[in-house]
Amino acid sequence: VTMRERLSLWAVFSLTDIFVCVAESVAVMSVDLGSEWMKIAIVKPGVPMEIALNKESRRKTPVAVCLKENERLFGDGALGVAVKNPKVVYRFLQSILGKTADNPQVAQYQKHFPEHQMQRDEKRGTVFFKFSEELQYTPEELLGMILNYSRGLAQDFAEQLIKDAVITVPACFNQAERRAVLQAAHIAGLKVLQLINDNTAVALNYGVFRRKDINSTAQVSSVSANATIVTYQTVKTKESGTQPQLQIRGVGFDRTLGGFEMELRLRDHLAKLFNEKKKSKKDVRENLRAMAKLLKEAQRLKTVLSANAEHMAQIEGLMDDIDFKAKVTRSEFEALCEDLFDRVPGPVKEALADAEMSMDEIDQVILVGGSTRVPRVQDVLLKAVGKEELSKNINADEAAAMGAVYQAAALSKAFKVKPFLVRDAAVFPIQVEFSRETEEEDGVKTMKHNKRILFQRMAPYPQRKVITFNRYMDDFVFYINYGDLGFLSEQDLKVFGSQNLTTVKLSGVGSSFKKHSDAESKGIKAHFNMDESGVLILDRVNAEKAEKPEEKSDGEKAEEKEEDKKPKPQKKRKISEDITVGLEVNDVLDPSTEDMEVSKKKLQDLTDRDLEKQEREKILNSLEAFIFETQDKLYQDEYLAVVTEEEKEQITGKLSEASNWMDEEGYAAGTKELKEKLSELKKLCKAMFFRVEERKKWPDSLAALDSILNHSTIFLKSVRLIPESDQIFTEVELKTLERVINETMTWKNETVAEQDKLSPTEKPKMQRRLFLPRAMMVRLIILFSQIH
Ligand SMILES: *[C@@H]1O[C@H](CO)[C@@H](O)[C@H](O)[C@H]1NC(C)=O
Ligand SMILES: *[C@@H]1O[C@H](CO)[C@@H](O)[C@H](O)[C@H]1NC(C)=O
Ligand SMILES: *[C@@H]1O[C@H](CO)[C@@H](O)[C@H](O)[C@H]1NC(C)=O
Ligand SMILES: *[C@@H]1O[C@H](CO)[C@@H](O)[C@H](O)[C@H]1NC(C)=O
Ligand SMILES: *[C@@H]1O[C@H](CO)[C@@H](O)[C@H](O)[C@H]1NC(C)=O
Ligand SMILES: *[C@@H]1O[C@H](CO)[C@@H](O)[C@H](O)[C@H]1NC(C)=O
Ligand SMILES: *[C@@H]1O[C@H](CO)[C@@H](O)[C@H](O)[C@H]1NC(C)=O
């Protein structure tokens, strides 16, 4: 890229003071991946952060995949099938990601979606969906399909390829759940720049649009209903001076408290009302399709009741052709969810306790999440934070997607984004545990259990940590476990799954000690990293020693002085030996590399099949259109003028033959056959189309040539008038020009004359492709003489 190109590519735009420089033609995306909906945003050169519209031009897309026998549907298309054929549609996958089969969320999922057959993966202990003997899908694979679909939507919107994404996860996602999302993205071939907590993404978006209001005094905000306390403040950094920073101070959540739970209660209420009408002998709750219809209606009802005091639920032909109609009031809805509303303040209190703050220190309250539109939820939240009103000036629905895409642009090398520092916080403490034999004074050996906190609750990340083991002289084992999770409710603790993360088995410790036996041991160091995605990684383990500088002979010392005049303080040389690490995963086993490859191939095969189907449909449509349009053309004068009766009959015959073939076999024919059929017909009609097209172009071509001939003739004439003394052209040049003009004119005259003799049904002599070079030639000669 040249400097000039670079400059022209530096698109600078300002979106309420955000300043983005683009140096390369790269686009990045974000997916705000909710349990029910996803929102996608993009940044591309010249286009600031923008929500990508889906195929239906909507700003949010259902997180759903429909696996039909011969194709997949996504988004609204998949949701449309959910009512007719719930068995083939997979939704709400978020709750079972990174969970073992015995997790209560799995049982809950099975209860909500009895149409799906879920089985335990014996190797990993996780679950998969058994669609049929051959068709089995893990939740990660299904999510991978959806993520790749989201990429497709982003690409369509950006009109360019996209590989890099920031994906949101609920702040309460633990290690296994985060890894599951990363695996899904990996299967989909998406490069995850970062998993960002959804609350943090909202907070970032809020902060970015209020840069100017952030100063060195901490401003505190609370993000709803899964509560988060955030402080905004400018901080001084070594690298880039004073920058705004957000820091997550407290997080409180209630996993099973959400909009979906309310919808399920409404659904069950509607089912009860239907059963009470006793129009059918059967229990509607046992009819999967009817329940799917009721759920859809319940979702609509919930939304309507947020703005209206009552509403009529209505479903045509709910079951056995019986229509259903029932009035539901907001207070009935509120009564159904009373216990849920009681739980709303819980997370806020928890977050405040985390942040060691009180309500009156909160400056603004930002509401996000669908359920916060429910008026009762707002009332309860306001009371919980002791505020009169809420900050409504943020598009809560899209804030996470926008915050995440800002982060994506910041992380991508292709964009230069005004820095906004993000310090997230680890919701779950993590510690290292190990046992060591100790000898008491009386010589009795006992095992002593030790714990070292690695990341305490609300520890900021990304962050690296090193734990040093000082007393081990031989191979040993340590455990990485979650710390005290006492702050979780009993229910959330059960959903949390294993509290043990990894067993780390070190080997080669003893031999490393023997190697440099005279050096002073600095212990065994385990290097941990909690990365931007909140995923804990054990980078490496090494044995460190400090070697005392060797006593050197006088001769050597003299040599050293020669090289280095200044007497240096003699530093101890550090010796580092890598220790072999064996890891045993104790939470949820990751799929093996081979499993991942199998999954990738599975998805790729499905994509290929979908693309093949789309290709076939395209060809089918083209063929249909070709037959129809050509049949129509054979009634138009300009076509009739150029065909003989015989040719017309031949074409008409072939077209109706093809049309009949389409009606009978064509719809089952393969892509190849359809393509052949189409090209056969095109070949047949090619000459006719050529004649029509050429005739259409004659007037323009002739006029263009005439104009050039006219200009060059006039030019030649005027040049000839120049007195010899001033003449700048040589005679040879002028003769050449004259000859070309003459030849061209002769050619034109002859061609026109020949064409006049031809029948319109014959291949025309006068063709566009012959005009162009001649016209160009005359023009070139003029140019040449002008340069002269
Ligand atoms: C993902 O989607 C793209 C089209 O957007 C497609 O080319 C690619 O093959 C898909 N990848 C997988 C693994 O399905
Ligand atoms: C920082 O901003 C807040 C409001 O945005 C204001 O109340 C406060 O006085 C400011 N502090 C300083 C030190 O400028
Ligand atoms: C809180 O987050 C959890 C986990 O994503 C989700 O299931 C729940 O619906 C959220 N609750 C609210 C009120 O948004
Ligand atoms: C989890 O780790 C603790 C402490 O290391 C240990 O006592 C316990 O047995 C482990 N539990 C499981 C299920 O591995
Ligand atoms: C040729 O050009 C002259 C001057 O531009 C114009 O008056 C004349 O009509 C043109 N003749 C033809 C045949 O285009
Ligand atoms: C061009 O044609 C004219 C008559 O049309 C003729 O007088 C002239 O000699 C020709 N010039 C050349 C170079 O062929
Ligand atoms: C071409 O035809 C035009 C009139 O149709 C005539 O004036 C001209 O002299 C002809 N030129 C040549 C080179 O045949």
PDB file of N, CA and C in Angstrom, residues 37 46 109-110 165 201 246 267 270 284 298 368 412 458 498 517 611 632 639 688 690 727 758:
ATOM      1  N   TRP A  37     -32.029 -14.297  22.035  1.00  0.00           N
ATOM      2  CA  TRP A  37     -31.753 -13.437  20.883  1.00  0.00           C
ATOM      3  C   TRP A  37     -30.272 -13.161  20.775  1.00  0.00           C
ATOM      4  N   GLY A  46     -14.711   3.166   7.179  1.00  0.00           N
ATOM      5  CA  GLY A  46     -15.708   4.131   6.731  1.00  0.00           C
ATOM      6  C   GLY A  46     -17.070   3.966   7.362  1.00  0.00           C
ATOM      7  N   TYR A 109     -33.773 -28.156  31.068  1.00  0.00           N
ATOM      8  CA  TYR A 109     -33.872 -28.008  29.608  1.00  0.00           C
ATOM      9  C   TYR A 109     -34.734 -29.121  29.037  1.00  0.00           C
ATOM     10  N   GLN A 110     -34.467 -30.337  29.501  1.00  0.00           N
ATOM     11  CA  GLN A 110     -35.217 -31.491  29.012  1.00  0.00           C
ATOM     12  C   GLN A 110     -36.702 -31.334  29.336  1.00  0.00           C
ATOM     13  N   ALA A 165     -14.050 -11.703  15.833  1.00  0.00           N
ATOM     14  CA  ALA A 165     -15.263 -11.331  16.566  1.00  0.00           C
ATOM     15  C   ALA A 165     -15.002 -11.206  18.054  1.00  0.00           C
ATOM     16  N   ALA A 201     -19.686  -5.142  28.558  1.00  0.00           N
ATOM     17  CA  ALA A 201     -19.880  -4.562  27.227  1.00  0.00           C
ATOM     18  C   ALA A 201     -20.861  -3.394  27.303  1.00  0.00           C
ATOM     19  N   LEU A 246     -12.971   2.023  32.887  1.00  0.00           N
ATOM     20  CA  LEU A 246     -14.091   1.505  33.675  1.00  0.00           C
ATOM     21  C   LEU A 246     -13.589   0.304  34.451  1.00  0.00           C
ATOM     22  N   ARG A 267     -46.981 -19.239  29.793  1.00  0.00           N
ATOM     23  CA  ARG A 267     -47.369 -20.346  28.918  1.00  0.00           C
ATOM     24  C   ARG A 267     -48.196 -21.363  29.709  1.00  0.00           C
ATOM     25  N   LEU A 270     -51.615 -20.084  30.427  1.00  0.00           N
ATOM     26  CA  LEU A 270     -52.487 -20.176  29.253  1.00  0.00           C
ATOM     27  C   LEU A 270     -52.946 -21.622  29.044  1.00  0.00           C
ATOM     28  N   VAL A 284     -53.718 -30.241  26.990  1.00  0.00           N
ATOM     29  CA  VAL A 284     -52.909 -29.495  26.033  1.00  0.00           C
ATOM     30  C   VAL A 284     -51.423 -29.586  26.378  1.00  0.00           C
ATOM     31  N   ALA A 298     -47.237 -16.579  24.685  1.00  0.00           N
ATOM     32  CA  ALA A 298     -46.858 -16.068  26.008  1.00  0.00           C
ATOM     33  C   ALA A 298     -45.793 -14.989  25.877  1.00  0.00           C
ATOM     34  N   VAL A 368     -30.782  -2.889  31.527  1.00  0.00           N
ATOM     35  CA  VAL A 368     -30.606  -3.679  30.308  1.00  0.00           C
ATOM     36  C   VAL A 368     -31.278  -5.029  30.470  1.00  0.00           C
ATOM     37  N   SER A 412      -8.563  -5.200  17.294  1.00  0.00           N
ATOM     38  CA  SER A 412      -8.104  -5.505  15.946  1.00  0.00           C
ATOM     39  C   SER A 412      -7.010  -4.521  15.567  1.00  0.00           C
ATOM     40  N   MET A 458     -13.711 -10.721  42.549  1.00  0.00           N
ATOM     41  CA  MET A 458     -13.626  -9.351  42.037  1.00  0.00           C
ATOM     42  C   MET A 458     -12.181  -8.917  41.768  1.00  0.00           C
ATOM     43  N   SER A 498     -18.924 -28.551  38.853  1.00  0.00           N
ATOM     44  CA  SER A 498     -17.744 -28.914  39.634  1.00  0.00           C
ATOM     45  C   SER A 498     -17.031 -27.683  40.185  1.00  0.00           C
ATOM     46  N   SER A 517      22.970 -28.382  41.531  1.00  0.00           N
ATOM     47  CA  SER A 517      22.778 -28.626  42.959  1.00  0.00           C
ATOM     48  C   SER A 517      23.417 -27.539  43.825  1.00  0.00           C
ATOM     49  N   LEU A 611     -25.283 -24.911   0.886  1.00  0.00           N
ATOM     50  CA  LEU A 611     -24.867 -24.105  -0.263  1.00  0.00           C
ATOM     51  C   LEU A 611     -25.256 -24.793  -1.565  1.00  0.00           C
ATOM     52  N   ASP A 632     -41.877 -15.652 -23.708  1.00  0.00           N
ATOM     53  CA  ASP A 632     -42.496 -14.344 -23.805  1.00  0.00           C
ATOM     54  C   ASP A 632     -41.864 -13.514 -24.927  1.00  0.00           C
ATOM     55  N   TYR A 639     -37.809  -9.640 -31.602  1.00  0.00           N
ATOM     56  CA  TYR A 639     -37.339 -11.023 -31.700  1.00  0.00           C
ATOM     57  C   TYR A 639     -37.922 -11.685 -32.953  1.00  0.00           C
ATOM     58  N   MET A 688     -30.028 -16.050 -31.839  1.00  0.00           N
ATOM     59  CA  MET A 688     -31.177 -15.152 -31.908  1.00  0.00           C
ATOM     60  C   MET A 688     -30.940 -13.934 -30.989  1.00  0.00           C
ATOM     61  N   PHE A 690     -28.161 -12.818 -30.021  1.00  0.00           N
ATOM     62  CA  PHE A 690     -27.061 -12.022 -30.549  1.00  0.00           C
ATOM     63  C   PHE A 690     -27.579 -11.028 -31.586  1.00  0.00           C
ATOM     64  N   GLN A 727       4.021  24.778 -39.422  1.00  0.00           N
ATOM     65  CA  GLN A 727       3.504  23.401 -39.309  1.00  0.00           C
ATOM     66  C   GLN A 727       4.337  22.579 -38.315  1.00  0.00           C
ATOM     67  N   LEU A 758     -28.018  -8.079 -46.188  1.00  0.00           N
ATOM     68  CA  LEU A 758     -28.319  -9.289 -45.396  1.00  0.00           C
ATOM     69  C   LEU A 758     -29.754  -9.289 -44.884  1.00  0.00           C
TER      70      LEU A 758
END
